[in-house]
Amino acid sequence: MSLDRSIKIAPSILSADFANFGQEIEAIEAEGCDWVHVDVMDGHFVPNLTFGPPLVKAIRKHIKTVMDVHLMIAPVDPYIDAFADAGADVLTAHLEAGPHIHRTLQAIRGAGCKAGLALNPGTGVGDVAHLLDMVDLICVMTVNPGFGGQKFIHSQVDKVKTLREMIGDRPIHIEIDGGITTETAPLMAAAGADVLVAGSAVFTGGSVSNPAPYGQNIRAIRDVAEAARAR
């Protein structure tokens, strides 16, 4: 996974048809998505329960792009190897999920994955400064983690601008997760983000038997984000 600053759309399979994950993934990739975002929730760190390593391993063979696995779990460290072995390309852990995030990021890289660091809406950027050389991606949550379909929290736009300045020329992606639509994507692209996670905004209106709307939705988000960045 080489770093470039082009806009990347990462549909969250949390909004896909759970009975047809393989076909859904193949459909969104055929329709032009860049990454596939997998939200892992434990019912403890966040108030929802989703996928474990066996599911991640099962869908890996359907993913030809980048498998972006977001661990909304605590503790994180005991599960890093299992998700790495399941085929994750990027493993993202939350700054708030444990007391030793530096060790966690080391472990993720040690397992052969790109290391992501996620920040909840209420978390500032001060603690990130000493971790920048440990991360390949910073995921800014623009909703409180746990459920799809929530309303975008606008205060996070300034957080992204600050992170963009802190990162400088380091090879670090800025990913946005939560409430991305054609209205909010331009705000984040202009602020400095390059990876946009979108769930319902991609999957609404389509299905495995009618995937064309997926492509229309992906292109619409990408177009407005790229236009905002070009201004």
PDB file of N, CA, C and O in Angstrom, residues 51-83:
ATOM      1  N   PHE A  51     -17.796  -7.955  14.283  1.00  0.00           N
ATOM      2  CA  PHE A  51     -17.067  -9.028  13.615  1.00  0.00           C
ATOM      3  C   PHE A  51     -15.800  -9.426  14.366  1.00  0.00           C
ATOM      4  O   PHE A  51     -15.133  -8.583  14.964  1.00  0.00           O
ATOM      5  N   GLY A  52     -15.451 -10.700  14.280  1.00  0.00           N
ATOM      6  CA  GLY A  52     -14.206 -11.192  14.837  1.00  0.00           C
ATOM      7  C   GLY A  52     -13.255 -11.651  13.750  1.00  0.00           C
ATOM      8  O   GLY A  52     -13.559 -11.566  12.551  1.00  0.00           O
ATOM      9  N   PRO A  53     -12.091 -12.169  14.131  1.00  0.00           N
ATOM     10  CA  PRO A  53     -11.097 -12.611  13.142  1.00  0.00           C
ATOM     11  C   PRO A  53     -11.606 -13.644  12.132  1.00  0.00           C
ATOM     12  O   PRO A  53     -11.224 -13.567  10.953  1.00  0.00           O
ATOM     13  N   PRO A  54     -12.456 -14.608  12.511  1.00  0.00           N
ATOM     14  CA  PRO A  54     -12.911 -15.581  11.498  1.00  0.00           C
ATOM     15  C   PRO A  54     -13.677 -14.920  10.350  1.00  0.00           C
ATOM     16  O   PRO A  54     -13.504 -15.312   9.183  1.00  0.00           O
ATOM     17  N   LEU A  55     -14.514 -13.930  10.661  1.00  0.00           N
ATOM     18  CA  LEU A  55     -15.242 -13.236   9.593  1.00  0.00           C
ATOM     19  C   LEU A  55     -14.270 -12.451   8.720  1.00  0.00           C
ATOM     20  O   LEU A  55     -14.363 -12.464   7.487  1.00  0.00           O
ATOM     21  N   VAL A  56     -13.319 -11.769   9.344  1.00  0.00           N
ATOM     22  CA  VAL A  56     -12.336 -10.999   8.590  1.00  0.00           C
ATOM     23  C   VAL A  56     -11.548 -11.927   7.651  1.00  0.00           C
ATOM     24  O   VAL A  56     -11.316 -11.604   6.490  1.00  0.00           O
ATOM     25  N   LYS A  57     -11.159 -13.083   8.162  1.00  0.00           N
ATOM     26  CA  LYS A  57     -10.430 -14.053   7.334  1.00  0.00           C
ATOM     27  C   LYS A  57     -11.298 -14.554   6.179  1.00  0.00           C
ATOM     28  O   LYS A  57     -10.826 -14.724   5.053  1.00  0.00           O
ATOM     29  N   ALA A  58     -12.583 -14.752   6.449  1.00  0.00           N
ATOM     30  CA  ALA A  58     -13.494 -15.274   5.421  1.00  0.00           C
ATOM     31  C   ALA A  58     -13.679 -14.300   4.269  1.00  0.00           C
ATOM     32  O   ALA A  58     -13.800 -14.701   3.106  1.00  0.00           O
ATOM     33  N   ILE A  59     -13.707 -12.991   4.570  1.00  0.00           N
ATOM     34  CA  ILE A  59     -13.938 -12.018   3.495  1.00  0.00           C
ATOM     35  C   ILE A  59     -12.646 -11.585   2.815  1.00  0.00           C
ATOM     36  O   ILE A  59     -12.690 -10.968   1.747  1.00  0.00           O
ATOM     37  N   ARG A  60     -11.503 -11.910   3.417  1.00  0.00           N
ATOM     38  CA  ARG A  60     -10.225 -11.480   2.840  1.00  0.00           C
ATOM     39  C   ARG A  60     -10.083 -11.897   1.386  1.00  0.00           C
ATOM     40  O   ARG A  60      -9.606 -11.124   0.544  1.00  0.00           O
ATOM     41  N   LYS A  61     -10.499 -13.103   1.060  1.00  0.00           N
ATOM     42  CA  LYS A  61     -10.310 -13.607  -0.307  1.00  0.00           C
ATOM     43  C   LYS A  61     -11.151 -12.853  -1.328  1.00  0.00           C
ATOM     44  O   LYS A  61     -10.896 -12.951  -2.526  1.00  0.00           O
ATOM     45  N   HIS A  62     -12.132 -12.106  -0.871  1.00  0.00           N
ATOM     46  CA  HIS A  62     -12.959 -11.320  -1.790  1.00  0.00           C
ATOM     47  C   HIS A  62     -12.405  -9.914  -2.009  1.00  0.00           C
ATOM     48  O   HIS A  62     -12.883  -9.197  -2.889  1.00  0.00           O
ATOM     49  N   ILE A  63     -11.426  -9.503  -1.206  1.00  0.00           N
ATOM     50  CA  ILE A  63     -10.913  -8.133  -1.247  1.00  0.00           C
ATOM     51  C   ILE A  63      -9.636  -8.070  -2.067  1.00  0.00           C
ATOM     52  O   ILE A  63      -8.642  -8.715  -1.746  1.00  0.00           O
ATOM     53  N   LYS A  64      -9.680  -7.299  -3.146  1.00  0.00           N
ATOM     54  CA  LYS A  64      -8.512  -7.142  -4.020  1.00  0.00           C
ATOM     55  C   LYS A  64      -7.802  -5.820  -3.762  1.00  0.00           C
ATOM     56  O   LYS A  64      -6.690  -5.620  -4.222  1.00  0.00           O
ATOM     57  N   THR A  65      -8.459  -4.902  -3.063  1.00  0.00           N
ATOM     58  CA  THR A  65      -7.866  -3.585  -2.798  1.00  0.00           C
ATOM     59  C   THR A  65      -7.154  -3.621  -1.445  1.00  0.00           C
ATOM     60  O   THR A  65      -6.227  -4.399  -1.251  1.00  0.00           O
ATOM     61  N   VAL A  66      -7.539  -2.783  -0.522  1.00  0.00           N
ATOM     62  CA  VAL A  66      -6.922  -2.697   0.804  1.00  0.00           C
ATOM     63  C   VAL A  66      -7.965  -3.050   1.856  1.00  0.00           C
ATOM     64  O   VAL A  66      -9.056  -2.476   1.874  1.00  0.00           O
ATOM     65  N   MET A  67      -7.625  -4.014   2.721  1.00  0.00           N
ATOM     66  CA  MET A  67      -8.507  -4.341   3.843  1.00  0.00           C
ATOM     67  C   MET A  67      -8.114  -3.477   5.039  1.00  0.00           C
ATOM     68  O   MET A  67      -7.047  -3.617   5.629  1.00  0.00           O
ATOM     69  N   ASP A  68      -9.007  -2.560   5.381  1.00  0.00           N
ATOM     70  CA  ASP A  68      -8.787  -1.537   6.406  1.00  0.00           C
ATOM     71  C   ASP A  68      -9.606  -1.938   7.628  1.00  0.00           C
ATOM     72  O   ASP A  68     -10.818  -1.747   7.656  1.00  0.00           O
ATOM     73  N   VAL A  69      -8.950  -2.504   8.639  1.00  0.00           N
ATOM     74  CA  VAL A  69      -9.646  -3.068   9.793  1.00  0.00           C
ATOM     75  C   VAL A  69      -9.530  -2.118  10.975  1.00  0.00           C
ATOM     76  O   VAL A  69      -8.431  -1.829  11.462  1.00  0.00           O
ATOM     77  N   HIS A  70     -10.663  -1.641  11.442  1.00  0.00           N
ATOM     78  CA  HIS A  70     -10.752  -0.642  12.508  1.00  0.00           C
ATOM     79  C   HIS A  70     -11.173  -1.345  13.792  1.00  0.00           C
ATOM     80  O   HIS A  70     -12.316  -1.785  13.927  1.00  0.00           O
ATOM     81  N   LEU A  71     -10.230  -1.452  14.736  1.00  0.00           N
ATOM     82  CA  LEU A  71     -10.474  -2.178  15.974  1.00  0.00           C
ATOM     83  C   LEU A  71     -11.042  -1.246  17.044  1.00  0.00           C
ATOM     84  O   LEU A  71     -10.305  -0.519  17.704  1.00  0.00           O
ATOM     85  N   MET A  72     -12.345  -1.281  17.213  1.00  0.00           N
ATOM     86  CA  MET A  72     -13.008  -0.538  18.284  1.00  0.00           C
ATOM     87  C   MET A  72     -13.221  -1.499  19.443  1.00  0.00           C
ATOM     88  O   MET A  72     -14.349  -1.857  19.804  1.00  0.00           O
ATOM     89  N   ILE A  73     -12.082  -1.934  20.000  1.00  0.00           N
ATOM     90  CA  ILE A  73     -12.095  -2.953  21.040  1.00  0.00           C
ATOM     91  C   ILE A  73     -11.088  -2.591  22.128  1.00  0.00           C
ATOM     92  O   ILE A  73     -10.132  -1.861  21.898  1.00  0.00           O
ATOM     93  N   ALA A  74     -11.328  -3.100  23.331  1.00  0.00           N
ATOM     94  CA  ALA A  74     -10.386  -2.944  24.431  1.00  0.00           C
ATOM     95  C   ALA A  74     -10.500  -4.187  25.336  1.00  0.00           C
ATOM     96  O   ALA A  74     -11.606  -4.568  25.707  1.00  0.00           O
ATOM     97  N   PRO A  75      -9.372  -4.833  25.630  1.00  0.00           N
ATOM     98  CA  PRO A  75      -8.019  -4.492  25.191  1.00  0.00           C
ATOM     99  C   PRO A  75      -7.802  -4.836  23.723  1.00  0.00           C
ATOM    100  O   PRO A  75      -8.546  -5.650  23.146  1.00  0.00           O
ATOM    101  N   VAL A  76      -6.778  -4.240  23.143  1.00  0.00           N
ATOM    102  CA  VAL A  76      -6.455  -4.456  21.736  1.00  0.00           C
ATOM    103  C   VAL A  76      -5.358  -5.497  21.550  1.00  0.00           C
ATOM    104  O   VAL A  76      -5.457  -6.400  20.709  1.00  0.00           O
ATOM    105  N   ASP A  77      -4.303  -5.383  22.342  1.00  0.00           N
ATOM    106  CA  ASP A  77      -3.083  -6.150  22.093  1.00  0.00           C
ATOM    107  C   ASP A  77      -3.292  -7.661  21.946  1.00  0.00           C
ATOM    108  O   ASP A  77      -2.664  -8.281  21.075  1.00  0.00           O
ATOM    109  N   PRO A  78      -4.159  -8.308  22.742  1.00  0.00           N
ATOM    110  CA  PRO A  78      -4.292  -9.766  22.621  1.00  0.00           C
ATOM    111  C   PRO A  78      -4.861 -10.225  21.275  1.00  0.00           C
ATOM    112  O   PRO A  78      -4.778 -11.420  20.960  1.00  0.00           O
ATOM    113  N   TYR A  79      -5.424  -9.289  20.498  1.00  0.00           N
ATOM    114  CA  TYR A  79      -6.098  -9.669  19.255  1.00  0.00           C
ATOM    115  C   TYR A  79      -5.356  -9.227  17.992  1.00  0.00           C
ATOM    116  O   TYR A  79      -5.800  -9.519  16.877  1.00  0.00           O
ATOM    117  N   ILE A  80      -4.245  -8.543  18.166  1.00  0.00           N
ATOM    118  CA  ILE A  80      -3.532  -8.006  17.000  1.00  0.00           C
ATOM    119  C   ILE A  80      -3.083  -9.115  16.067  1.00  0.00           C
ATOM    120  O   ILE A  80      -3.314  -9.063  14.848  1.00  0.00           O
ATOM    121  N   ASP A  81      -2.457 -10.137  16.594  1.00  0.00           N
ATOM    122  CA  ASP A  81      -1.953 -11.207  15.735  1.00  0.00           C
ATOM    123  C   ASP A  81      -3.083 -11.923  15.005  1.00  0.00           C
ATOM    124  O   ASP A  81      -2.934 -12.293  13.829  1.00  0.00           O
ATOM    125  N   ALA A  82      -4.220 -12.116  15.675  1.00  0.00           N
ATOM    126  CA  ALA A  82      -5.347 -12.820  15.050  1.00  0.00           C
ATOM    127  C   ALA A  82      -5.882 -12.035  13.856  1.00  0.00           C
ATOM    128  O   ALA A  82      -6.169 -12.621  12.797  1.00  0.00           O
ATOM    129  N   PHE A  83      -6.012 -10.715  14.004  1.00  0.00           N
ATOM    130  CA  PHE A  83      -6.516  -9.920  12.883  1.00  0.00           C
ATOM    131  C   PHE A  83      -5.462  -9.758  11.792  1.00  0.00           C
ATOM    132  O   PHE A  83      -5.795  -9.701  10.605  1.00  0.00           O
TER     133      PHE A  83
END
